[in-house]
Amino acid sequence: MGTTKQSVHEGASAPDAPPPALAAEIAEADRALDGAPAGEVLAWATGRFGDRLALASSFQDCVLVDLAVRADPRIRVVFLDTGFHFPETLAYLRRVQRRYDLALDVRHPAVPLDVTPCGAPGCCQVRKVEPLAAALAGSEAWVTGLKRVDTSERSDAPVAGWDAAKGIVKVNPIVTWTEEDVDRYIVEHDLPRHPLTYVGYASIGCAPTTRPVAAGEDPRAGRWPDSDKTECGLHL
Ligand code: SF4
């Protein structure tokens, strides 16, 4: 793509805007990679950012992890242990970690569980947003499993873009995928599934704010079912 490498932190631009050359590089990468195979997106990201790239996973499945380690087996994989995860999620995390010998970076909140009870205002902030910001400090880019079909807010998400909140590049290799694409990849690559997916859980977050969904129901309907909340703040 004829890109010119430039560090995220070079230049005098404010943190919420990339230096112009980097902005152009991201825009070019986004144009070239939209619709490209996810492995190609990850090959670009790992080649471009090296060890200043991190992947964030909720370990609802291991599709993105599988794709990423094919591009770079030592990619740093961040998991936000909010303290409210299902035991099945933590068991699945350990299983996937063993399978790939992952460079796993588990982050914990800086506050105890009873300071911000589950679902209280600020809960996601102290349990997810702030630990992720700490995990990404010093990184130039992060990789997420965000998909356009997830929510209306994500429907025009780019493959590569600038994350103004974090001041780094955000790469979404499976942004064009559907739930069927994810399932097909799991079957074709014989990946282990999160055990709760066998009992109706389609989108899996913290236990107190996640419920199973009925067949045909929007997978995200099972997240924060008792409120109008749709995002935890990681992708804002
Ligand atoms: S998803 Fe719910 S329990 Fe988990 S950090 Fe956010 S508000 Fe707290």
Short mmCIF file of C-alpha atoms and ligand atoms in Angstrom, two decimals:
data_model
loop_
_atom_site.label_atom_id
_atom_site.label_comp_id
_atom_site.label_asym_id
_atom_site.label_seq_id
_atom_site.Cartn_x
_atom_site.Cartn_y
_atom_site.Cartn_z
CA MET A 1 0.00 0.00 0.00
CA GLY A 2 3.01 2.26 -0.11
CA THR A 3 2.62 3.42 3.47
CA THR A 4 5.00 5.68 5.29
CA LYS A 5 5.72 4.52 8.80
CA GLN A 6 5.28 7.08 11.51
CA SER A 7 4.96 6.57 15.24
CA VAL A 8 1.65 7.40 16.88
CA HIS A 9 3.56 9.48 19.38
CA GLU A 10 5.65 11.48 16.91
CA GLY A 11 4.74 15.03 16.07
CA ALA A 12 2.96 17.67 18.11
CA SER A 13 -0.62 16.57 17.42
CA ALA A 14 -3.05 16.35 20.31
CA PRO A 15 -3.67 12.80 21.62
CA ASP A 16 -7.17 12.74 20.14
CA ALA A 17 -5.90 13.28 16.58
CA PRO A 18 -3.20 11.28 14.79
CA PRO A 19 -0.29 13.02 13.08
CA PRO A 20 -1.29 13.79 9.46
CA ALA A 21 0.96 11.16 7.88
CA LEU A 22 -0.38 8.49 10.22
CA ALA A 23 -3.96 9.62 9.56
CA ALA A 24 -3.32 9.18 5.85
CA GLU A 25 -1.73 5.79 6.42
CA ILE A 26 -4.69 4.58 8.47
CA ALA A 27 -7.15 5.85 5.86
CA GLU A 28 -5.24 4.09 3.10
CA ALA A 29 -5.06 0.86 5.09
CA ASP A 30 -8.78 1.05 5.84
CA ARG A 31 -9.61 1.51 2.15
CA ALA A 32 -7.32 -1.30 1.07
CA LEU A 33 -8.35 -3.78 3.78
CA ASP A 34 -12.12 -3.29 3.95
CA GLY A 35 -13.46 -6.64 2.81
CA ALA A 36 -10.04 -8.30 2.88
CA PRO A 37 -9.61 -11.61 4.72
CA ALA A 38 -9.13 -11.12 8.45
CA GLY A 39 -5.73 -12.79 8.27
CA GLU A 40 -4.59 -10.14 5.82
CA VAL A 41 -5.72 -7.37 8.17
CA LEU A 42 -3.83 -8.97 11.03
CA ALA A 43 -0.72 -9.48 8.89
CA TRP A 44 -0.75 -5.74 8.19
CA ALA A 45 -1.35 -4.81 11.83
CA THR A 46 1.29 -7.11 13.31
CA GLY A 47 3.80 -6.11 10.63
CA ARG A 48 3.11 -2.41 11.07
CA PHE A 49 2.96 -2.18 14.87
CA GLY A 50 4.93 -5.21 16.11
CA ASP A 51 5.12 -5.46 19.90
CA ARG A 52 3.32 -2.11 20.24
CA LEU A 53 0.13 -3.88 19.24
CA ALA A 54 -2.23 -5.57 21.71
CA LEU A 55 -5.39 -7.60 21.22
CA ALA A 56 -8.34 -7.33 23.60
CA SER A 57 -10.56 -10.38 24.00
CA SER A 58 -13.59 -11.09 26.17
CA PHE A 59 -13.05 -14.83 25.58
CA GLN A 60 -16.57 -15.35 24.39
CA ASP A 61 -14.89 -17.35 21.66
CA CYS A 62 -11.32 -17.66 20.43
CA VAL A 63 -11.75 -16.82 16.74
CA LEU A 64 -9.85 -13.54 16.87
CA VAL A 65 -7.13 -15.10 19.04
CA ASP A 66 -6.74 -17.95 16.54
CA LEU A 67 -6.49 -15.51 13.64
CA ALA A 68 -4.04 -13.27 15.49
CA VAL A 69 -1.58 -15.93 16.62
CA ARG A 70 -1.32 -17.11 13.02
CA ALA A 71 0.02 -13.63 12.22
CA ASP A 72 2.12 -13.27 15.38
CA PRO A 73 2.25 -16.09 17.95
CA ARG A 74 3.56 -13.68 20.60
CA ILE A 75 0.88 -11.01 20.22
CA ARG A 76 -0.13 -9.69 23.66
CA VAL A 77 -3.70 -10.68 24.49
CA VAL A 78 -5.44 -8.52 27.08
CA PHE A 79 -8.30 -9.87 29.19
CA LEU A 80 -10.19 -7.60 31.59
CA ASP A 81 -11.02 -9.63 34.67
CA THR A 82 -13.83 -7.52 36.07
CA GLY A 83 -14.39 -9.86 39.03
CA PHE A 84 -17.89 -10.58 37.73
CA HIS A 85 -17.15 -13.10 34.99
CA PHE A 86 -18.81 -16.49 34.81
CA PRO A 87 -16.55 -19.27 36.16
CA GLU A 88 -17.04 -20.87 32.74
CA THR A 89 -15.42 -17.84 31.08
CA LEU A 90 -12.37 -18.09 33.35
CA ALA A 91 -12.11 -21.83 32.68
CA TYR A 92 -12.40 -21.21 28.94
CA LEU A 93 -9.72 -18.50 29.16
CA ARG A 94 -7.33 -21.00 30.75
CA ARG A 95 -8.15 -23.60 28.12
CA VAL A 96 -7.46 -21.18 25.26
CA GLN A 97 -4.31 -19.91 26.96
CA ARG A 98 -2.96 -23.47 27.13
CA ARG A 99 -3.96 -24.25 23.55
CA TYR A 100 -2.00 -21.33 22.10
CA ASP A 101 0.54 -20.72 24.88
CA LEU A 102 -0.78 -17.17 24.77
CA ALA A 103 1.09 -14.08 25.87
CA LEU A 104 -1.86 -13.33 28.14
CA ASP A 105 -2.12 -10.03 30.02
CA VAL A 106 -4.93 -10.25 32.61
CA ARG A 107 -5.96 -6.91 34.07
CA HIS A 108 -7.89 -6.38 37.30
CA PRO A 109 -9.76 -3.32 38.55
CA ALA A 110 -8.00 -1.13 41.05
CA VAL A 111 -11.03 -1.18 43.37
CA PRO A 112 -12.62 -4.06 45.34
CA LEU A 113 -15.91 -5.60 44.22
CA ASP A 114 -18.08 -3.79 46.77
CA VAL A 115 -16.89 -0.29 45.84
CA THR A 116 -18.92 -0.23 42.63
CA PRO A 117 -21.44 -3.05 42.76
CA CYS A 118 -22.36 -4.77 39.53
CA GLY A 119 -24.27 -2.53 37.19
CA ALA A 120 -23.84 0.60 39.31
CA PRO A 121 -22.90 3.84 37.54
CA GLY A 122 -19.16 3.75 36.98
CA CYS A 123 -18.92 -0.05 37.23
CA CYS A 124 -17.78 -0.54 33.63
CA GLN A 125 -15.56 2.52 33.96
CA VAL A 126 -13.49 1.13 36.83
CA ARG A 127 -13.69 -2.53 35.81
CA LYS A 128 -13.20 -2.26 32.06
CA VAL A 129 -12.42 1.19 30.68
CA GLU A 130 -9.67 2.16 33.11
CA PRO A 131 -7.94 -1.27 33.20
CA LEU A 132 -7.96 -1.35 29.39
CA ALA A 133 -6.47 2.13 29.22
CA ALA A 134 -3.71 0.97 31.57
CA ALA A 135 -3.13 -2.16 29.49
CA LEU A 136 -2.83 -0.13 26.29
CA ALA A 137 -0.53 2.53 27.71
CA GLY A 138 2.55 2.56 25.49
CA SER A 139 0.81 0.67 22.68
CA GLU A 140 0.36 2.20 19.24
CA ALA A 141 -2.60 0.08 18.20
CA TRP A 142 -5.12 -2.40 19.51
CA VAL A 143 -7.05 -5.21 17.85
CA THR A 144 -10.70 -5.87 18.68
CA GLY A 145 -13.38 -8.36 17.68
CA LEU A 146 -15.94 -5.65 16.96
CA LYS A 147 -18.40 -6.45 14.14
CA ARG A 148 -20.73 -4.14 12.23
CA VAL A 149 -23.66 -6.46 12.84
CA ASP A 150 -23.27 -6.25 16.64
CA THR A 151 -25.22 -3.02 17.16
CA SER A 152 -26.50 -0.06 15.15
CA GLU A 153 -23.74 2.05 16.71
CA ARG A 154 -21.14 -0.27 15.15
CA SER A 155 -22.74 -0.50 11.72
CA ASP A 156 -20.19 1.78 10.03
CA ALA A 157 -17.13 0.79 12.06
CA PRO A 158 -13.93 0.81 9.97
CA VAL A 159 -11.40 -1.99 9.57
CA ALA A 160 -8.68 0.44 10.67
CA GLY A 161 -9.34 3.75 12.34
CA TRP A 162 -8.18 6.20 14.95
CA ASP A 163 -9.42 5.58 18.49
CA ALA A 164 -9.63 9.15 19.73
CA ALA A 165 -10.49 8.14 23.28
CA LYS A 166 -7.29 6.13 23.59
CA GLY A 167 -5.07 8.05 21.19
CA ILE A 168 -4.02 4.94 19.30
CA VAL A 169 -4.98 3.04 16.15
CA LYS A 170 -7.87 0.57 16.38
CA VAL A 171 -7.93 -2.47 14.09
CA ASN A 172 -11.09 -4.54 13.63
CA PRO A 173 -10.13 -7.57 11.50
CA ILE A 174 -13.56 -9.25 11.60
CA VAL A 175 -15.63 -6.08 11.37
CA THR A 176 -17.41 -7.30 8.20
CA TRP A 177 -18.20 -10.74 9.64
CA THR A 178 -21.62 -12.03 10.63
CA GLU A 179 -22.40 -14.46 13.45
CA GLU A 180 -22.59 -17.16 10.77
CA ASP A 181 -19.05 -16.33 9.64
CA VAL A 182 -17.83 -16.70 13.22
CA ASP A 183 -19.56 -20.03 13.59
CA ARG A 184 -18.22 -21.27 10.27
CA TYR A 185 -14.65 -20.37 11.29
CA ILE A 186 -15.07 -22.23 14.60
CA VAL A 187 -16.24 -25.36 12.80
CA GLU A 188 -13.66 -25.21 10.00
CA HIS A 189 -10.78 -24.73 12.45
CA ASP A 190 -12.13 -27.05 15.14
CA LEU A 191 -11.90 -24.35 17.80
CA PRO A 192 -13.11 -24.93 21.35
CA ARG A 193 -16.38 -23.16 22.19
CA HIS A 194 -17.26 -21.28 25.35
CA PRO A 195 -19.35 -23.80 27.34
CA LEU A 196 -22.20 -21.33 27.90
CA THR A 197 -22.81 -21.07 24.16
CA TYR A 198 -24.31 -24.57 24.40
CA VAL A 199 -27.04 -23.29 26.75
CA GLY A 200 -28.19 -20.19 24.90
CA TYR A 201 -25.62 -17.54 25.75
CA ALA A 202 -24.78 -15.75 22.49
CA SER A 203 -22.95 -12.63 23.71
CA ILE A 204 -21.13 -13.20 26.96
CA GLY A 205 -19.99 -10.53 29.38
CA CYS A 206 -20.21 -10.22 33.15
CA ALA A 207 -22.46 -12.81 34.79
CA PRO A 208 -24.87 -10.45 36.57
CA THR A 209 -25.60 -8.48 33.40
CA THR A 210 -25.75 -11.31 30.83
CA ARG A 211 -28.58 -13.72 30.13
CA PRO A 212 -29.14 -16.41 27.50
CA VAL A 213 -31.21 -15.50 24.44
CA ALA A 214 -33.95 -17.39 22.66
CA ALA A 215 -33.38 -18.94 19.23
CA GLY A 216 -33.50 -16.17 16.64
CA GLU A 217 -33.24 -13.39 19.23
CA ASP A 218 -30.60 -10.67 18.78
CA PRO A 219 -27.44 -12.02 20.46
CA ARG A 220 -26.82 -8.64 22.10
CA ALA A 221 -30.29 -8.73 23.70
CA GLY A 222 -28.73 -10.84 26.42
CA ARG A 223 -26.39 -8.05 27.52
CA TRP A 224 -27.58 -5.60 30.18
CA PRO A 225 -31.14 -6.95 29.63
CA ASP A 226 -32.60 -4.84 32.43
CA SER A 227 -31.33 -1.49 31.13
CA ASP A 228 -30.99 0.46 27.89
CA LYS A 229 -27.21 0.14 28.08
CA THR A 230 -25.69 -1.38 24.91
CA GLU A 231 -21.97 -0.65 25.31
CA CYS A 232 -19.55 -0.89 28.21
CA GLY A 233 -17.49 2.06 27.03
CA LEU A 234 -14.52 0.19 25.54
CA HIS A 235 -15.52 1.11 21.99
CA LEU A 236 -16.67 4.67 22.54
S1 SF4 B 1 -20.69 -5.38 32.39
FE1 SF4 B 1 -21.92 -5.01 34.26
S2 SF4 B 1 -20.84 -6.07 35.95
FE2 SF4 B 1 -19.42 -5.93 34.18
S3 SF4 B 1 -18.19 -4.14 34.57
FE3 SF4 B 1 -19.92 -3.46 33.28
S4 SF4 B 1 -21.62 -2.84 34.68
FE4 SF4 B 1 -20.02 -3.97 35.86
#
